[in-house]
Every structure is written in C-alpha cells, then in structure tokens.
Amino acid sequence: MKGGIVYLSVEGFLDAHTFEMMDAEIQDQFEQGNYRVIIDLEKVEYISSAGAGVFIGNLSVAQENEGEIILIKPNDNVKEVFDLLGITLMFKICYDLREAVSAFPA
Amino acid sequence: MLTRGTLAISNSTENLPKVRSFVLDHFRKGPLPKSEENKIILAVDEAVANIIEHGYPADVRDGKIEVEIVGEMTRFTVYVRDEGSSFDPNSISDVDIENHIKTGKKKGLGVFLMRKIMDEVVYHFEEGKMNELKLVRYVPEKKKETPSGGGGQTL
C-alpha cells in the first residue's frame, strides 16, 4: 500500500481564482506518494467548474496509484454543481469521516 | 421591471466574488425562485471567468468586463460584455465527463454548465469593438392544478 490517508480541509471558495492552490496541494500529496486523499468540503461555500475540475482532473491519477479522492460533507450548493457536472456517481462522496476512511480500496 | 444594474470590473479572477455578490443582490430582487440562486450565480461566474482566462492576453491587467442584469417578471437576463478576443461558447461541443476523468483534464467545463443552466446563451460581437454574451433564464411556469375528482383532465 502506497502512502497513508491524507485529510485536507478546505474553506471558502473554490473558483477560478483559488483552484490552483487546491490543485497544488493535491499534486504535492501525490508527489509524496500519498494517493489516498480525503477532501473535507464542509466549509466550502461555493464551487465553480474550475474548483470541481481539480477533483475531476486528479481522480484518475489517484486511482491508477491504488488510491482515491474521497469528498466529504459537500453542502447543497456544492453538491448541486457536482450533479450538474454529472460527477456525483463518479466520486465517493461521504458525510462522515469514519465512513470516508473505510471507503478506500482495500 | 423588477431589478436592473450594471457592474464594471477588470479582467482579474480576484473580481469573481464581486461578480457573484452583484448577481446575488439582483437575483434576490428578481423573479426566479430561490432554488435557482446558486445555478444562476454559477452560470454568470463561469461566463466571466471564461473571459478573464481567454478574452484578454495574460499581460493585460485592465481589460474591461461589464455585467448587466435585467430582472423582469418573466425572465432574468444577464449580459456579459468585453472588448477582448471574440469567442462564441456555442462553438464548443458538449463535455464527455468520463473522458475528462480518464484523461485527467481539468478545464473546459464552464461553457457546459452555462448552457445546462440557462435557457438561452446568445453570443453577439462587433469586430474589434465589443463581445456580448446574453444569458437568459425564464421563470418556470407553475404547474396547472388538476381539478379534484375530475378524472385527471388538465384545464
């Protein structure tokens, strides 16, 4: 098993102004060999396609390395954007940290 | 007319929260139900973010972007105008999200969302002068009530 489980808590807006910071953080974890990533979205008030694109664009890299990107606690507005993009079923979305930890591939 | 206003910003993503706040203010005075709020804000944010990213050369810091909102009884209209390169979002084909995931593509989703949310996405440009993107969302029609015990006939 490569790396441990990484927990990232995000706050504020994930839009065209901030998405690069989120992307850099995930890339940084990948470079350290951590491909099992939990991203806590509870404090994210708003997400645009630029923000969602970071998760979309990094998911396959995580999965190719026996990992996963698991999104937890998105609010209704964030979940609505995932639904509009049609990615709700492509990501593991959890509402509890314990559930998220046990959702990683064995 | 329920609400009308114009916001002028420069081509920086730092201004996106200002755009969203402007849309929210007018949305609340406009005709659409609360359930549309996040979507309309998103559609306008995507339109402006596209212009910031693609409309002006990277070294241009004072590119003009204007957002005008007209909220009427039956529809909520947003005009996004700029003086950068012309770009018709309708020239972009729909997104294959599975392919995005498979290939690790992170961008190119904004136009897809804009078209999905709005009833009309109309692009107009005057060569070398101005580009205008018109986004329209109509007020959803209320469902006609079926008379009770009337056998389901719709009036």
mmCIF file of C-alpha atoms in Angstrom:
data_model
loop_
_atom_site.group_PDB
_atom_site.id
_atom_site.type_symbol
_atom_site.label_atom_id
_atom_site.label_comp_id
_atom_site.label_asym_id
_atom_site.label_seq_id
_atom_site.Cartn_x
_atom_site.Cartn_y
_atom_site.Cartn_z
ATOM 1 C CA MET A 1 0.000 0.000 0.000
ATOM 2 C CA LYS A 2 1.436 3.355 -1.006
ATOM 3 C CA GLY A 3 1.331 6.251 1.445
ATOM 4 C CA GLY A 4 -1.168 6.935 4.171
ATOM 5 C CA ILE A 5 -4.525 8.608 4.168
ATOM 6 C CA VAL A 6 -4.344 12.360 3.827
ATOM 7 C CA TYR A 7 -7.087 14.607 5.157
ATOM 8 C CA LEU A 8 -7.432 18.061 3.604
ATOM 9 C CA SER A 9 -9.940 20.554 4.942
ATOM 10 C CA VAL A 10 -10.928 23.334 2.550
ATOM 11 C CA GLU A 11 -12.546 26.638 3.395
ATOM 12 C CA GLY A 12 -14.172 29.439 1.407
ATOM 13 C CA PHE A 13 -14.498 29.499 -2.359
ATOM 14 C CA LEU A 14 -13.148 27.021 -4.883
ATOM 15 C CA ASP A 15 -13.335 29.091 -8.038
ATOM 16 C CA ALA A 16 -11.184 30.288 -10.946
ATOM 17 C CA HIS A 17 -9.201 32.423 -8.502
ATOM 18 C CA THR A 18 -8.396 29.750 -5.927
ATOM 19 C CA PHE A 19 -8.435 26.401 -7.747
ATOM 20 C CA GLU A 20 -4.693 26.441 -8.418
ATOM 21 C CA MET A 21 -3.956 26.356 -4.673
ATOM 22 C CA MET A 22 -6.173 23.299 -4.283
ATOM 23 C CA ASP A 23 -4.558 21.647 -7.281
ATOM 24 C CA ALA A 24 -1.048 22.379 -5.971
ATOM 25 C CA GLU A 25 -1.926 20.816 -2.612
ATOM 26 C CA ILE A 26 -3.192 17.607 -4.229
ATOM 27 C CA GLN A 27 -0.167 17.471 -6.557
ATOM 28 C CA ASP A 28 2.076 17.910 -3.545
ATOM 29 C CA GLN A 29 0.447 14.935 -1.817
ATOM 30 C CA PHE A 30 0.803 12.821 -4.962
ATOM 31 C CA GLU A 31 4.494 13.720 -5.155
ATOM 32 C CA GLN A 32 4.925 12.460 -1.597
ATOM 33 C CA GLY A 33 3.315 9.175 -2.607
ATOM 34 C CA ASN A 34 0.005 9.908 -0.882
ATOM 35 C CA TYR A 35 -2.765 8.915 -3.247
ATOM 36 C CA ARG A 36 -5.493 8.265 -0.697
ATOM 37 C CA VAL A 37 -6.948 11.700 -0.129
ATOM 38 C CA ILE A 38 -9.990 12.813 1.830
ATOM 39 C CA ILE A 39 -11.124 16.336 0.986
ATOM 40 C CA ASP A 40 -13.447 17.904 3.536
ATOM 41 C CA LEU A 41 -15.739 20.377 1.790
ATOM 42 C CA GLU A 42 -17.905 21.267 4.774
ATOM 43 C CA LYS A 43 -16.586 24.837 4.917
ATOM 44 C CA VAL A 44 -16.653 25.391 1.144
ATOM 45 C CA GLU A 45 -19.407 27.910 0.481
ATOM 46 C CA TYR A 46 -19.141 27.907 -3.294
ATOM 47 C CA ILE A 47 -17.567 25.872 -6.046
ATOM 48 C CA SER A 48 -17.356 26.557 -9.776
ATOM 49 C CA SER A 49 -16.233 24.326 -12.621
ATOM 50 C CA ALA A 50 -12.630 25.392 -12.013
ATOM 51 C CA GLY A 51 -12.791 24.015 -8.466
ATOM 52 C CA ALA A 52 -14.596 20.821 -9.412
ATOM 53 C CA GLY A 53 -12.145 20.420 -12.306
ATOM 54 C CA VAL A 54 -9.307 19.930 -9.822
ATOM 55 C CA PHE A 55 -11.004 16.821 -8.404
ATOM 56 C CA ILE A 56 -12.056 15.608 -11.857
ATOM 57 C CA GLY A 57 -8.554 16.029 -13.273
ATOM 58 C CA ASN A 58 -6.768 14.312 -10.390
ATOM 59 C CA LEU A 59 -9.089 11.379 -9.752
ATOM 60 C CA SER A 60 -7.628 9.010 -12.313
ATOM 61 C CA VAL A 61 -4.053 9.645 -11.104
ATOM 62 C CA ALA A 62 -5.106 8.693 -7.576
ATOM 63 C CA GLN A 63 -6.921 5.580 -8.782
ATOM 64 C CA GLU A 64 -4.023 4.481 -11.011
ATOM 65 C CA ASN A 65 -1.878 4.506 -7.883
ATOM 66 C CA GLU A 66 -4.218 2.388 -5.785
ATOM 67 C CA GLY A 67 -5.715 5.462 -4.199
ATOM 68 C CA GLU A 68 -8.872 7.521 -4.335
ATOM 69 C CA ILE A 69 -10.070 11.066 -3.852
ATOM 70 C CA ILE A 70 -12.980 10.985 -1.433
ATOM 71 C CA LEU A 71 -15.068 14.106 -0.988
ATOM 72 C CA ILE A 72 -16.839 14.607 2.294
ATOM 73 C CA LYS A 73 -19.637 16.837 3.558
ATOM 74 C CA PRO A 74 -20.351 18.991 0.489
ATOM 75 C CA ASN A 75 -23.126 21.488 1.210
ATOM 76 C CA ASP A 76 -26.232 21.604 -1.000
ATOM 77 C CA ASN A 77 -24.793 24.234 -3.366
ATOM 78 C CA VAL A 78 -21.572 22.298 -3.879
ATOM 79 C CA LYS A 79 -23.489 19.040 -4.347
ATOM 80 C CA GLU A 80 -25.711 20.785 -6.902
ATOM 81 C CA VAL A 81 -22.660 21.679 -9.004
ATOM 82 C CA PHE A 82 -21.441 18.059 -8.841
ATOM 83 C CA ASP A 83 -24.894 16.955 -10.000
ATOM 84 C CA LEU A 84 -24.902 19.474 -12.865
ATOM 85 C CA LEU A 85 -21.497 18.224 -13.969
ATOM 86 C CA GLY A 86 -22.644 14.622 -13.687
ATOM 87 C CA ILE A 87 -19.799 13.590 -11.381
ATOM 88 C CA THR A 88 -21.804 12.625 -8.307
ATOM 89 C CA LEU A 89 -21.658 8.929 -9.133
ATOM 90 C CA MET A 90 -18.035 9.016 -10.242
ATOM 91 C CA PHE A 91 -16.697 10.139 -6.868
ATOM 92 C CA LYS A 92 -17.092 8.602 -3.475
ATOM 93 C CA ILE A 93 -18.973 11.256 -1.557
ATOM 94 C CA CYS A 94 -19.355 10.688 2.178
ATOM 95 C CA TYR A 95 -20.938 12.621 5.019
ATOM 96 C CA ASP A 96 -18.814 11.243 7.817
ATOM 97 C CA LEU A 97 -15.032 10.968 8.230
ATOM 98 C CA ARG A 98 -15.166 7.393 9.523
ATOM 99 C CA GLU A 99 -17.258 6.350 6.536
ATOM 100 C CA ALA A 100 -14.729 8.045 4.247
ATOM 101 C CA VAL A 101 -11.746 6.259 5.802
ATOM 102 C CA SER A 102 -13.390 2.878 5.331
ATOM 103 C CA ALA A 103 -14.381 3.722 1.741
ATOM 104 C CA PHE A 104 -10.826 3.459 0.386
ATOM 105 C CA PRO A 105 -9.981 0.422 -1.709
ATOM 106 C CA ALA A 106 -8.634 -2.409 0.467
ATOM 107 C CA MET B 1 -39.001 45.749 -14.382
ATOM 108 C CA LEU B 2 -38.069 44.223 -11.042
ATOM 109 C CA THR B 3 -34.390 44.979 -10.958
ATOM 110 C CA ARG B 4 -31.657 46.333 -13.161
ATOM 111 C CA GLY B 5 -27.978 47.069 -12.626
ATOM 112 C CA THR B 6 -24.526 47.141 -14.153
ATOM 113 C CA LEU B 7 -21.165 46.149 -12.726
ATOM 114 C CA ALA B 8 -17.847 47.031 -14.362
ATOM 115 C CA ILE B 9 -14.717 45.092 -13.425
ATOM 116 C CA SER B 10 -11.219 44.496 -14.772
ATOM 117 C CA ASN B 11 -10.116 41.091 -16.072
ATOM 118 C CA SER B 12 -8.885 39.564 -12.821
ATOM 119 C CA THR B 13 -10.173 36.428 -11.125
ATOM 120 C CA GLU B 14 -9.890 38.407 -7.880
ATOM 121 C CA ASN B 15 -13.080 40.140 -9.001
ATOM 122 C CA LEU B 16 -15.166 36.972 -9.233
ATOM 123 C CA PRO B 17 -16.538 37.228 -5.658
ATOM 124 C CA LYS B 18 -17.655 40.774 -6.541
ATOM 125 C CA VAL B 19 -19.482 39.427 -9.591
ATOM 126 C CA ARG B 20 -21.183 36.701 -7.567
ATOM 127 C CA SER B 21 -22.263 39.168 -4.907
ATOM 128 C CA PHE B 22 -23.668 41.509 -7.595
ATOM 129 C CA VAL B 23 -25.649 38.660 -9.170
ATOM 130 C CA LEU B 24 -26.952 37.573 -5.766
ATOM 131 C CA ASP B 25 -28.215 41.088 -4.948
ATOM 132 C CA HIS B 26 -30.181 41.294 -8.170
ATOM 133 C CA PHE B 27 -31.274 37.688 -8.080
ATOM 134 C CA ARG B 28 -32.989 38.345 -4.758
ATOM 135 C CA LYS B 29 -34.937 41.248 -6.283
ATOM 136 C CA GLY B 30 -35.678 39.280 -9.434
ATOM 137 C CA PRO B 31 -38.370 36.811 -10.475
ATOM 138 C CA LEU B 32 -36.676 33.438 -10.082
ATOM 139 C CA PRO B 33 -37.253 31.010 -7.211
ATOM 140 C CA LYS B 34 -34.590 30.519 -4.517
ATOM 141 C CA SER B 35 -33.858 27.049 -5.941
ATOM 142 C CA GLU B 36 -32.269 28.757 -8.970
ATOM 143 C CA GLU B 37 -29.959 31.049 -6.978
ATOM 144 C CA ASN B 38 -26.766 29.012 -6.879
ATOM 145 C CA LYS B 39 -27.145 27.963 -10.524
ATOM 146 C CA ILE B 40 -27.596 31.487 -11.873
ATOM 147 C CA ILE B 41 -24.639 32.757 -9.849
ATOM 148 C CA LEU B 42 -22.595 29.831 -11.193
ATOM 149 C CA ALA B 43 -23.561 30.460 -14.832
ATOM 150 C CA VAL B 44 -22.530 34.133 -14.645
ATOM 151 C CA ASP B 45 -19.340 33.294 -12.733
ATOM 152 C CA GLU B 46 -18.424 30.799 -15.467
ATOM 153 C CA ALA B 47 -19.108 33.349 -18.222
ATOM 154 C CA VAL B 48 -16.925 35.993 -16.580
ATOM 155 C CA ALA B 49 -14.178 33.505 -15.642
ATOM 156 C CA ASN B 50 -14.016 32.411 -19.297
ATOM 157 C CA ILE B 51 -13.489 35.979 -20.466
ATOM 158 C CA ILE B 52 -10.808 36.537 -17.821
ATOM 159 C CA GLU B 53 -8.992 33.390 -18.915
ATOM 160 C CA HIS B 54 -9.432 33.572 -22.680
ATOM 161 C CA GLY B 55 -10.607 37.070 -23.626
ATOM 162 C CA TYR B 56 -7.542 39.149 -22.901
ATOM 163 C CA PRO B 57 -3.790 38.472 -23.262
ATOM 164 C CA ALA B 58 -2.154 37.426 -19.972
ATOM 165 C CA ASP B 59 -0.236 40.716 -19.656
ATOM 166 C CA VAL B 60 -3.360 42.889 -19.983
ATOM 167 C CA ARG B 61 -4.493 43.857 -16.490
ATOM 168 C CA ASP B 62 -7.095 46.482 -17.311
ATOM 169 C CA GLY B 63 -9.324 44.574 -19.717
ATOM 170 C CA LYS B 64 -12.895 45.735 -19.310
ATOM 171 C CA ILE B 65 -15.720 43.380 -18.410
ATOM 172 C CA GLU B 66 -19.257 44.611 -17.848
ATOM 173 C CA VAL B 67 -22.079 42.608 -16.336
ATOM 174 C CA GLU B 68 -25.596 43.952 -16.766
ATOM 175 C CA ILE B 69 -28.622 42.338 -15.157
ATOM 176 C CA VAL B 70 -32.235 42.880 -16.128
ATOM 177 C CA GLY B 71 -34.800 41.115 -13.960
ATOM 178 C CA GLU B 72 -38.324 41.162 -15.358
ATOM 179 C CA MET B 73 -41.497 39.362 -14.299
ATOM 180 C CA THR B 74 -40.972 36.506 -16.716
ATOM 181 C CA ARG B 75 -37.222 36.277 -17.074
ATOM 182 C CA PHE B 76 -33.812 37.055 -15.631
ATOM 183 C CA THR B 77 -31.342 38.274 -18.245
ATOM 184 C CA VAL B 78 -27.608 38.778 -17.819
ATOM 185 C CA TYR B 79 -25.430 40.495 -20.413
ATOM 186 C CA VAL B 80 -21.682 39.991 -20.133
ATOM 187 C CA ARG B 81 -19.695 42.363 -22.333
ATOM 188 C CA ASP B 82 -15.976 42.677 -23.002
ATOM 189 C CA GLU B 83 -13.555 44.131 -25.501
ATOM 190 C CA GLY B 84 -11.219 41.135 -25.753
ATOM 191 C CA SER B 85 -10.919 38.346 -28.316
ATOM 192 C CA SER B 86 -14.201 37.099 -29.673
ATOM 193 C CA PHE B 87 -15.272 33.675 -28.515
ATOM 194 C CA ASP B 88 -18.628 32.049 -29.137
ATOM 195 C CA PRO B 89 -19.312 29.497 -26.370
ATOM 196 C CA ASN B 90 -21.809 27.790 -28.655
ATOM 197 C CA SER B 91 -18.869 26.722 -30.834
ATOM 198 C CA ILE B 92 -17.728 24.378 -28.055
ATOM 199 C CA SER B 93 -19.188 20.887 -28.106
ATOM 200 C CA ASP B 94 -20.657 19.250 -25.028
ATOM 201 C CA VAL B 95 -18.361 17.692 -22.471
ATOM 202 C CA ASP B 96 -17.790 13.975 -22.034
ATOM 203 C CA ILE B 97 -17.155 13.982 -18.304
ATOM 204 C CA GLU B 98 -15.979 10.371 -18.213
ATOM 205 C CA ASN B 99 -13.330 11.274 -20.758
ATOM 206 C CA HIS B 100 -12.323 14.284 -18.637
ATOM 207 C CA ILE B 101 -11.725 11.966 -15.699
ATOM 208 C CA LYS B 102 -9.953 9.334 -17.775
ATOM 209 C CA THR B 103 -7.576 11.822 -19.381
ATOM 210 C CA GLY B 104 -7.062 13.980 -16.306
ATOM 211 C CA LYS B 105 -8.488 17.078 -17.979
ATOM 212 C CA LYS B 106 -9.288 19.827 -15.515
ATOM 213 C CA LYS B 107 -10.697 22.619 -17.673
ATOM 214 C CA GLY B 108 -13.368 23.250 -20.278
ATOM 215 C CA LEU B 109 -16.402 22.656 -18.066
ATOM 216 C CA GLY B 110 -17.680 26.223 -17.684
ATOM 217 C CA VAL B 111 -19.420 26.521 -21.038
ATOM 218 C CA PHE B 112 -21.089 23.156 -20.489
ATOM 219 C CA LEU B 113 -22.506 24.394 -17.167
ATOM 220 C CA MET B 114 -23.601 27.726 -18.594
ATOM 221 C CA ARG B 115 -25.551 26.015 -21.355
ATOM 222 C CA LYS B 116 -27.029 23.476 -18.977
ATOM 223 C CA ILE B 117 -28.307 26.128 -16.572
ATOM 224 C CA MET B 118 -29.555 28.901 -18.842
ATOM 225 C CA ASP B 119 -32.459 28.720 -21.287
ATOM 226 C CA GLU B 120 -30.689 30.946 -23.792
ATOM 227 C CA VAL B 121 -26.988 31.534 -24.393
ATOM 228 C CA VAL B 122 -26.684 34.046 -27.238
ATOM 229 C CA TYR B 123 -23.391 35.437 -28.425
ATOM 230 C CA HIS B 124 -23.018 38.633 -30.391
ATOM 231 C CA PHE B 125 -19.912 40.527 -31.377
ATOM 232 C CA GLU B 126 -18.910 43.647 -33.240
ATOM 233 C CA GLU B 127 -15.476 43.074 -34.752
ATOM 234 C CA GLY B 128 -12.806 44.946 -32.814
ATOM 235 C CA LYS B 129 -15.380 46.674 -30.623
ATOM 236 C CA MET B 130 -17.309 44.518 -28.238
ATOM 237 C CA ASN B 131 -18.387 40.982 -27.431
ATOM 238 C CA GLU B 132 -21.713 40.421 -25.764
ATOM 239 C CA LEU B 133 -22.941 37.226 -24.205
ATOM 240 C CA LYS B 134 -26.628 37.195 -23.318
ATOM 241 C CA LEU B 135 -27.770 34.626 -20.756
ATOM 242 C CA VAL B 136 -31.491 34.207 -20.161
ATOM 243 C CA ARG B 137 -33.351 32.146 -17.613
ATOM 244 C CA TYR B 138 -37.153 32.156 -17.842
ATOM 245 C CA VAL B 139 -39.363 31.928 -14.799
ATOM 246 C CA PRO B 140 -40.570 28.338 -14.616
ATOM 247 C CA GLU B 141 -44.279 28.015 -15.392
ATOM 248 C CA LYS B 142 -46.395 26.989 -12.437
ATOM 249 C CA LYS B 143 -47.965 23.581 -12.933
ATOM 250 C CA LYS B 144 -51.685 23.802 -13.659
ATOM 251 C CA GLU B 145 -53.683 22.144 -10.929
ATOM 252 C CA THR B 146 -55.744 19.095 -11.757
ATOM 253 C CA PRO B 147 -59.326 19.546 -10.534
ATOM 254 C CA SER B 148 -60.061 17.206 -7.625
ATOM 255 C CA GLY B 149 -62.074 14.170 -8.605
ATOM 256 C CA GLY B 150 -62.123 15.367 -12.163
ATOM 257 C CA GLY B 151 -60.570 12.275 -13.703
ATOM 258 C CA GLY B 152 -57.207 13.903 -14.320
ATOM 259 C CA GLN B 153 -58.254 16.194 -17.118
ATOM 260 C CA THR B 154 -55.934 19.165 -17.414
ATOM 261 C CA LEU B 155 -57.587 22.517 -17.887
#
